[in-house]
């Protein structure tokens, strides 16, 4: 089986505190499940975090950005 690779990796983004930010990456294989993490902690969907996946593109939306989200 061909390994899944990043076609477009995450880029550093800046956001003002209290605002929303969207992080995007693109994978080489359609329908690949994505696990979003901050360090060793797995993120879960909540009022703060929203996950979307469209084909090979995965998105993480972080609401109410704070300095701890860096």
C-alpha positions as MATLAB code, in Angstrom:
seq = 'XXXXXXXXXXXXXXXXXXXXXXXXXXXXXXXXXXXXXXXXXXXXXXXXXXXXXXXXXXXXXXXXXXXXXX';
ca = [
       0.000    0.000    0.000;
       1.264    3.460   -0.900;
       1.974    5.629    2.170;
      -0.032    8.800    2.691;
       2.056   11.946    2.277;
       1.407   15.642    2.682;
       0.932   17.356   -0.671;
       0.664   20.668    1.197;
       1.841   20.824    4.806;
       0.526   23.082    7.540;
       1.801   26.641    7.391;
       2.367   28.951   10.350;
      -0.521   31.365   10.674;
      -1.116   34.433   12.821;
      -4.411   35.462   14.370;
      -5.553   38.083   16.823;
      -6.673   36.860   20.231;
     -10.394   36.222   20.365;
     -10.634   35.701   16.595;
     -10.911   32.505   14.527;
      -8.241   30.818   12.423;
      -8.339   28.026    9.847;
      -5.366   25.673    9.385;
      -5.275   23.581    6.196;
      -3.224   20.688    4.867;
      -3.568   18.499    1.780;
      -2.937   14.759    1.702;
      -1.897   12.520   -1.157;
      -4.708    9.987   -0.663;
      -8.456   10.578   -0.744;
     -10.458    9.683    2.368;
      -7.480    9.447    4.720;
      -8.558   10.007    8.337;
      -6.770   12.917   10.003;
      -5.905   13.245   13.689;
      -5.230   16.828   14.776;
      -2.805   17.235   17.661;
      -1.187   19.996   19.699;
       2.081   18.526   20.918;
       1.193   15.104   22.356;
      -2.462   16.014   22.937;
      -5.134   14.836   20.491;
      -7.689   17.563   19.767;
     -11.394   16.698   19.839;
     -14.305   18.490   18.172;
     -15.815   21.051   20.538;
     -16.985   24.658   20.657;
     -13.275   25.585   20.304;
     -12.209   23.123   17.569;
     -13.984   22.183   14.350;
     -12.649   19.686   11.808;
     -13.569   19.523    8.120;
     -12.364   17.283    5.343;
     -13.090   17.807    1.657;
     -11.485   15.143   -0.524;
      -7.760   15.328    0.189;
      -7.935   18.677    2.035;
      -8.219   18.676    5.850;
      -9.062   21.786    7.865;
      -8.862   22.676   11.539;
     -10.837   25.724   12.655;
      -9.861   27.173   16.041;
     -12.335   29.614   17.561;
     -11.550   32.259   20.182;
      -7.778   32.006   19.591;
      -5.656   32.605   22.697;
      -1.861   32.724   23.162;
      -1.972   29.169   24.600;
      -3.091   27.955   21.138;
       0.312   28.819   19.637;
];
